[in-house]
Structures are given as C-alpha cells and as structure tokens.
PDB file of C-alpha atoms in Angstrom:
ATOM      1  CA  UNK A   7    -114.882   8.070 -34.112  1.00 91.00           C
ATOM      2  CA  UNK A   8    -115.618   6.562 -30.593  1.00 94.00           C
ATOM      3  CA  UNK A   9    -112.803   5.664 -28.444  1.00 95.00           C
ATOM      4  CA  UNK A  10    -113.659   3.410 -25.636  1.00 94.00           C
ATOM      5  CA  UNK A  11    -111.552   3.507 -22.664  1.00 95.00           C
ATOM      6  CA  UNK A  12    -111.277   1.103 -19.770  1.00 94.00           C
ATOM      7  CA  UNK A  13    -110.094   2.121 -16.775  1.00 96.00           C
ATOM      8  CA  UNK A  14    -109.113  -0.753 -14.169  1.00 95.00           C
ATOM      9  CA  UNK A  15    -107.236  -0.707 -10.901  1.00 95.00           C
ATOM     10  CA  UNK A  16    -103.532  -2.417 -11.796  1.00 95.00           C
ATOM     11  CA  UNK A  17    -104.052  -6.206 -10.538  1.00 92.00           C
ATOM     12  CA  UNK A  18    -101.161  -5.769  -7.826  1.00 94.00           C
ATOM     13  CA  UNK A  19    -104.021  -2.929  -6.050  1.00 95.00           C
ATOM     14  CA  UNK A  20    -106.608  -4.395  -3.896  1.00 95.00           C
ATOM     15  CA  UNK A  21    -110.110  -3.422  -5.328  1.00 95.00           C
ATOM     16  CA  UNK A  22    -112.877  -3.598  -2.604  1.00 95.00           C
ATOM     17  CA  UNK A  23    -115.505  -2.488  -4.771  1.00 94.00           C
ATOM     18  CA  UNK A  24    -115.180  -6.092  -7.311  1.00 95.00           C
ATOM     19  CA  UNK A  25    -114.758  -7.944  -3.659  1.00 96.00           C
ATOM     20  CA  UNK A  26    -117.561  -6.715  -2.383  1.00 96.00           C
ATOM     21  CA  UNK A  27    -119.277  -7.150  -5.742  1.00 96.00           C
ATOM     22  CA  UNK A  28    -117.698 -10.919  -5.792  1.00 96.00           C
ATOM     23  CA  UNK A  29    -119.472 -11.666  -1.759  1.00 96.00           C
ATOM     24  CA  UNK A  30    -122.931  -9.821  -3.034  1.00 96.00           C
ATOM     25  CA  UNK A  31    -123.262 -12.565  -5.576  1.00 96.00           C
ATOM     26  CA  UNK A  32    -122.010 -15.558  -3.449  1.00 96.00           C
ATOM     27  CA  UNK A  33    -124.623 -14.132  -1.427  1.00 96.00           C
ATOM     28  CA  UNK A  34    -127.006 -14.540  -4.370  1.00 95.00           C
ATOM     29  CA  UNK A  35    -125.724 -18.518  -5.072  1.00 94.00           C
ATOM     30  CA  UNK A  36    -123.684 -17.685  -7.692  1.00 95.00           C
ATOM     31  CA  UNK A  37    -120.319 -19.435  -6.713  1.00 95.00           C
ATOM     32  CA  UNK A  38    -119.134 -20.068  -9.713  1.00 95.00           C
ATOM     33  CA  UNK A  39    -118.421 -16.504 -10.357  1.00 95.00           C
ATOM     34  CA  UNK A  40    -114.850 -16.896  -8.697  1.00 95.00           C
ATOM     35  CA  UNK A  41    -113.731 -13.172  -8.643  1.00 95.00           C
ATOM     36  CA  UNK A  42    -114.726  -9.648  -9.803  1.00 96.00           C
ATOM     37  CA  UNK A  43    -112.989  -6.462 -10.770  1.00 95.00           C
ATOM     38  CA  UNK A  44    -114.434  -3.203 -11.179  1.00 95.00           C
ATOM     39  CA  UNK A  45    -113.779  -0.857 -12.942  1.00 95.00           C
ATOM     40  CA  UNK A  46    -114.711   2.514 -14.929  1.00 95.00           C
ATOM     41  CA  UNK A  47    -115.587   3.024 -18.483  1.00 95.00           C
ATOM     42  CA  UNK A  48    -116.034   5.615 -21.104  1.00 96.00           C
ATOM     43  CA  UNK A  49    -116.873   5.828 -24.639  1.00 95.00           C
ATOM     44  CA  UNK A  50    -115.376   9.798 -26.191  1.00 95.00           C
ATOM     45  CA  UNK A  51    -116.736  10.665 -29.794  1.00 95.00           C
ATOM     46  CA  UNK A  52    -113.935  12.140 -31.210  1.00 95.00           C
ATOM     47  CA  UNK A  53    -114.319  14.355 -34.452  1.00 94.00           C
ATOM     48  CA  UNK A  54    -111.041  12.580 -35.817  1.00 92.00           C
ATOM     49  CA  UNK A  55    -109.996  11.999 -39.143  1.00 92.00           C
ATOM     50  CA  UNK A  56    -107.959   8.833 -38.543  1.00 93.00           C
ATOM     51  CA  UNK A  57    -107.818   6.690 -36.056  1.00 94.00           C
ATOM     52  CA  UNK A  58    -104.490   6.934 -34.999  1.00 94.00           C
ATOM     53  CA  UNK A  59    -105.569  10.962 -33.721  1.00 95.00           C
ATOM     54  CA  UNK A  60    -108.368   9.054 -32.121  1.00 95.00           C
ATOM     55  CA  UNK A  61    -105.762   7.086 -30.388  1.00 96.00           C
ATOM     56  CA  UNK A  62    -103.499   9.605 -29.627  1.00 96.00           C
ATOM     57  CA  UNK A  63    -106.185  12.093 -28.276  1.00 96.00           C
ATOM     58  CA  UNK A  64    -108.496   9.210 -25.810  1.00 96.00           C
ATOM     59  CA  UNK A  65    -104.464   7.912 -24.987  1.00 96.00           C
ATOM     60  CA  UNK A  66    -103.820  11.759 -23.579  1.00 95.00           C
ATOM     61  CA  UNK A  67    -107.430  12.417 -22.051  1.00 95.00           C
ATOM     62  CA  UNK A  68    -106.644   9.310 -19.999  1.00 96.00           C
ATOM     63  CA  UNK A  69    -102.910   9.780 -19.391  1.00 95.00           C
ATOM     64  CA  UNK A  70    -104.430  13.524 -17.924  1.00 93.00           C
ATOM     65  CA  UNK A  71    -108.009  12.993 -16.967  1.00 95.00           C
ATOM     66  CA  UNK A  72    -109.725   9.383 -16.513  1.00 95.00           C
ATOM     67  CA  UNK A  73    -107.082   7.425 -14.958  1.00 96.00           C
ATOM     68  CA  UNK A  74    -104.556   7.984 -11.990  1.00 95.00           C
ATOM     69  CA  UNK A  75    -101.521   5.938 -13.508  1.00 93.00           C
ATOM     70  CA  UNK A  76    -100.307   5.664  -9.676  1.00 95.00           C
ATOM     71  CA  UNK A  77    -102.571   2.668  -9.281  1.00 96.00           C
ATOM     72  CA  UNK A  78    -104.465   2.432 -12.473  1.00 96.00           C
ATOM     73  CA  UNK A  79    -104.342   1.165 -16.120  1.00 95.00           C
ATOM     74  CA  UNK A  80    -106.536   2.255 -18.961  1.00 96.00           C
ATOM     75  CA  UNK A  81    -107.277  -0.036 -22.548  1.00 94.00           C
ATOM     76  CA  UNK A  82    -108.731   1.683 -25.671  1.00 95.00           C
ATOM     77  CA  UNK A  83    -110.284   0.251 -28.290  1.00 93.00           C
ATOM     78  CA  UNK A  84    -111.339   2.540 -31.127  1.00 94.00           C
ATOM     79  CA  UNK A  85    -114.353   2.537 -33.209  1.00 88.00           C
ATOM     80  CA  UNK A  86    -116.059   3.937 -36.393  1.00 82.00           C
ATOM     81  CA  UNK A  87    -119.597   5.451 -35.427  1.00 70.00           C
ATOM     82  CA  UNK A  88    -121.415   7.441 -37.410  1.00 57.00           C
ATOM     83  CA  UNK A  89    -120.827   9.993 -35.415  1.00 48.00           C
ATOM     84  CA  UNK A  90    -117.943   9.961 -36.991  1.00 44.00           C
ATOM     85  CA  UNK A  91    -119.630  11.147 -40.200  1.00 46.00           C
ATOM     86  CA  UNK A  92    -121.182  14.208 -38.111  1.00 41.00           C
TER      87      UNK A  92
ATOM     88  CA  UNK B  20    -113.940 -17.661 -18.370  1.00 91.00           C
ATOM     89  CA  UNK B  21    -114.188 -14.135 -17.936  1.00 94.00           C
ATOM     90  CA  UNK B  22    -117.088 -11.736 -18.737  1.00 95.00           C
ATOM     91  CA  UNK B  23    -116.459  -8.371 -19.449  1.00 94.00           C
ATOM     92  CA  UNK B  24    -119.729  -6.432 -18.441  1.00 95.00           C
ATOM     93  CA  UNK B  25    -120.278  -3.096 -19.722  1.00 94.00           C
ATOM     94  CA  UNK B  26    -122.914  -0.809 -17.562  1.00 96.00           C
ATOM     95  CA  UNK B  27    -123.655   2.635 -19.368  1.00 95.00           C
ATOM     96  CA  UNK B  28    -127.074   4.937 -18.354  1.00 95.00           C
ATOM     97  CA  UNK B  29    -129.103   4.824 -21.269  1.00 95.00           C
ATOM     98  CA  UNK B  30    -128.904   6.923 -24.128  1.00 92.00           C
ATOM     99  CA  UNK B  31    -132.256   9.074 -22.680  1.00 94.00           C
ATOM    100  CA  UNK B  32    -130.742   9.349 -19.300  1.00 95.00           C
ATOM    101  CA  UNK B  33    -128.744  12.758 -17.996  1.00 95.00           C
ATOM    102  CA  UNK B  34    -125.139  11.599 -17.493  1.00 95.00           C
ATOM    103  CA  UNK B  35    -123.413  14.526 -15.624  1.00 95.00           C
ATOM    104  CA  UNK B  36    -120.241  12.486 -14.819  1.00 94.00           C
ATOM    105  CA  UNK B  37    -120.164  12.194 -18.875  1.00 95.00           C
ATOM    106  CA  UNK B  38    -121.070  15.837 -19.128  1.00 96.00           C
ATOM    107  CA  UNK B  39    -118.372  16.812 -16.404  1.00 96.00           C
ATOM    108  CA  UNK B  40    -115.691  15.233 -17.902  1.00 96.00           C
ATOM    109  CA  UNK B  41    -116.322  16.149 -21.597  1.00 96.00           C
ATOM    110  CA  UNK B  42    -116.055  19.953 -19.773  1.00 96.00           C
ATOM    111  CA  UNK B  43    -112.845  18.981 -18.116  1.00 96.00           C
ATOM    112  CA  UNK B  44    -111.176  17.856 -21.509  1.00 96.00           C
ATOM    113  CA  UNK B  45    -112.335  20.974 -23.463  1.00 96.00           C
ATOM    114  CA  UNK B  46    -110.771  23.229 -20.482  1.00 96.00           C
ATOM    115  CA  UNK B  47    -107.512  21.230 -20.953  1.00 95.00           C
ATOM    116  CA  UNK B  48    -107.942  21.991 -25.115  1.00 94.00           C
ATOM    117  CA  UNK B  49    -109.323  18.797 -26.028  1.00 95.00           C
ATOM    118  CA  UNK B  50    -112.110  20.161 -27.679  1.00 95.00           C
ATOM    119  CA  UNK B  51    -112.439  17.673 -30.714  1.00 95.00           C
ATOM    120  CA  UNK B  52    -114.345  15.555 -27.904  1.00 95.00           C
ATOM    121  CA  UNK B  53    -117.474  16.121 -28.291  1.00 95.00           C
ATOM    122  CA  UNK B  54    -119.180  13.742 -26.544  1.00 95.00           C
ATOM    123  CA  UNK B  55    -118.286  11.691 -23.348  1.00 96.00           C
ATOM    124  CA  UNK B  56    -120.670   8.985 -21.419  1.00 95.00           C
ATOM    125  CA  UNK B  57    -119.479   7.251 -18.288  1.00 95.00           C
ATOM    126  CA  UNK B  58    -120.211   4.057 -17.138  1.00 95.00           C
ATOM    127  CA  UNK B  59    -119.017   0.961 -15.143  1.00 95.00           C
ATOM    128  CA  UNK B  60    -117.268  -1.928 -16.194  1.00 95.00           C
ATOM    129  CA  UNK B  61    -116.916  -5.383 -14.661  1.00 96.00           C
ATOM    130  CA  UNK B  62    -114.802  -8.289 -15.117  1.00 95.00           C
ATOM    131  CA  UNK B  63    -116.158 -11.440 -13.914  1.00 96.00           C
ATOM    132  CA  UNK B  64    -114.140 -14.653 -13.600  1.00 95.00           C
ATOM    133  CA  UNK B  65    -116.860 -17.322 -14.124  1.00 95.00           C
ATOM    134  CA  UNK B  66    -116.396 -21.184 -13.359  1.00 94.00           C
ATOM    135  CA  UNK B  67    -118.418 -22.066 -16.314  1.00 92.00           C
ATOM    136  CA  UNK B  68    -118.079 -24.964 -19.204  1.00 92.00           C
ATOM    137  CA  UNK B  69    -119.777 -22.930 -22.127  1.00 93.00           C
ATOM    138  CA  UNK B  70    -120.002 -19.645 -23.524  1.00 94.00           C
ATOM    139  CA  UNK B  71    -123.353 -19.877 -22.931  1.00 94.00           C
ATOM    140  CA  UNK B  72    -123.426 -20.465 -19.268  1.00 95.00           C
ATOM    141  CA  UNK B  73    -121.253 -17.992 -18.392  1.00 95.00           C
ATOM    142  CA  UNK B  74    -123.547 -15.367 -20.584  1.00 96.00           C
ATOM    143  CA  UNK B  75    -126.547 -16.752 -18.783  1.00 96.00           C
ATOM    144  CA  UNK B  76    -124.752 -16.147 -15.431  1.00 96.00           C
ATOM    145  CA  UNK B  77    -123.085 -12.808 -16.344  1.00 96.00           C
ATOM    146  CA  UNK B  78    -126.854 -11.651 -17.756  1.00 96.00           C
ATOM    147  CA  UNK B  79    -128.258 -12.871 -14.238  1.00 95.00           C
ATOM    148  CA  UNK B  80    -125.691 -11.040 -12.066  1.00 95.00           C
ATOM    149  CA  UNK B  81    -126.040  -7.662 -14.587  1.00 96.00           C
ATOM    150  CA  UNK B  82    -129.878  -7.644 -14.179  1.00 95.00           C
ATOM    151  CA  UNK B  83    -130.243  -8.646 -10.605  1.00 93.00           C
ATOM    152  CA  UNK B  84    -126.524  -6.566  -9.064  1.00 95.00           C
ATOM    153  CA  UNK B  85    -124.592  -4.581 -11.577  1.00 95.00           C
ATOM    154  CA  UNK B  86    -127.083  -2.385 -13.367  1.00 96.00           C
ATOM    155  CA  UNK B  87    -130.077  -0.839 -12.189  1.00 95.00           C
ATOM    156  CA  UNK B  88    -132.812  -2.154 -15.206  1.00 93.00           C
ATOM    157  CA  UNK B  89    -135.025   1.111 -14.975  1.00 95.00           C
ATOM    158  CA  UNK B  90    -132.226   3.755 -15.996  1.00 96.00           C
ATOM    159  CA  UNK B  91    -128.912   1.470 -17.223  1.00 96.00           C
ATOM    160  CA  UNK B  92    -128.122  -0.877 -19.932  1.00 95.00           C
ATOM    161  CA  UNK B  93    -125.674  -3.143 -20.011  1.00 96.00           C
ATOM    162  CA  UNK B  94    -123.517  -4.879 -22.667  1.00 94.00           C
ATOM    163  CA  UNK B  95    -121.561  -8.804 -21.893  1.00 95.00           C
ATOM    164  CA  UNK B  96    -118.688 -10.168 -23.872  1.00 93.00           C
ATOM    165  CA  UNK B  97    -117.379 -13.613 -22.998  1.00 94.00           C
ATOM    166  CA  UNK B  98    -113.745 -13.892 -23.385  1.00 88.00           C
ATOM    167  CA  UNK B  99    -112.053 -17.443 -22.726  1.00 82.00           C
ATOM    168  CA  UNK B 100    -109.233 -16.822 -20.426  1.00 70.00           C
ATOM    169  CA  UNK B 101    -106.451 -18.895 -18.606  1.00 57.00           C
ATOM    170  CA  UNK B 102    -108.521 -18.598 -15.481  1.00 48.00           C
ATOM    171  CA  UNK B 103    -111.296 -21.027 -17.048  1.00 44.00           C
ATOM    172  CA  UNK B 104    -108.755 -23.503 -17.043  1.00 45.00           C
ATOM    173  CA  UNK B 105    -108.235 -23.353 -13.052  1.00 41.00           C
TER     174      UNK B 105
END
C-alpha cells in the first residue's frame, strides 16, 4: 500500500516559507493567489495487508518521525499501488 | 478555491531525504516501509471563478516557482473551499 502523508505547520504558526512563496508570485502578477502554505509531503509503500496497518504504521512514523506535533499536523490518505502486490 | 500542489523529484531522480528517512523508520523497527520519497506540498488560496482558472494559475505558479521542471514533477488538485467565497 502507499500511505501519503501531509505534513503542514498548524494554521495558528506563522509559516514564512508559504509567505514568502505568496510575495514571489505577487511579484510574478499573480494576485489572485491570496495566500500560500507550505508544507512537506511523503508517500511510504508499506508491505501491509490491510489498510487499517497501513494507517496505523504511516499514523506512528509521523507521530515519531515526519512531524513535530509541537507546531505541526500531519493528514494521510492511503492508497492501493501495486506495490502493494510486491 | 484552494489548490493543493504536490512537488515530488521524479521517479529517476536520487531522493536522499526519501532514502534517509526510510533508514530512520527501519532503525526505529518500522521495517515493513520499504520505500519512502519526499517532496513538497503547497496550498494555494486562489481568487478564481472556475476550476479551470485556478488549475491554469496553480500549473503557472508550479512550472514557473514551486518545482524545478528539469528534475521535479508536480501533481494539482483543486478543492472548492470556504475561502473562494471571500
């Protein structure tokens, strides 16, 4: 299975990256693009069998690895690949 | 609306931050990972009337800000969100 996880900085942190991001595209003439947040992202294949052990294992990599929960929240969404199948 | 815009190297590219962190989780036991790629992810409010113009400005901003063409791909879903109706 592939688990994608989104880390993004919890909306009450300020995130300098997605303003900077936001000004290099005013910059650009693109002012309808009103505000930007960055983020991180990563897709784990995960040699699961269903994909609630998918869940649980990208929910625990993330709770221990890819996020700081001090000032950061993750989303996973969890696919079928066919790496799955491997 | 908002536009979620996923930047990952491409599949032929070396991705040690992927490589690191697929390490890190088999060192903390997680070793039914086998695979991790990193990449960025954006979230772009967009003052736009259609789907389609806030894909065409999403696809502008990825190809001329957020991803570098030569080594990065990049993925764009359109989500219609209380902010379009600022």
């Amino acid at each position: 299975m592939r688990a994608r996880v989104f880390v993004m900085l919890k909306p009450s942190v300020f995130d300098p990256q997605g303003t900077t991001v936001a000004d290099a595209l005013h910059t650009l003439g693109y002012a309808s693009v009103t505000a930007v947040r960055q983020g991180k992202y990563f897709e784990l294949d995960i040699d699961a069998k269903t994909e609630d052990e998918a869940r649980r294992i990208a929910s625990e990599a993330a709770d221990k690895l890819l996020a700081n929960p001090v000032i950061e929240s993750y989303r996973i969404d969890i696919e079928k690949t066919e790496a799955a199948k491997r």
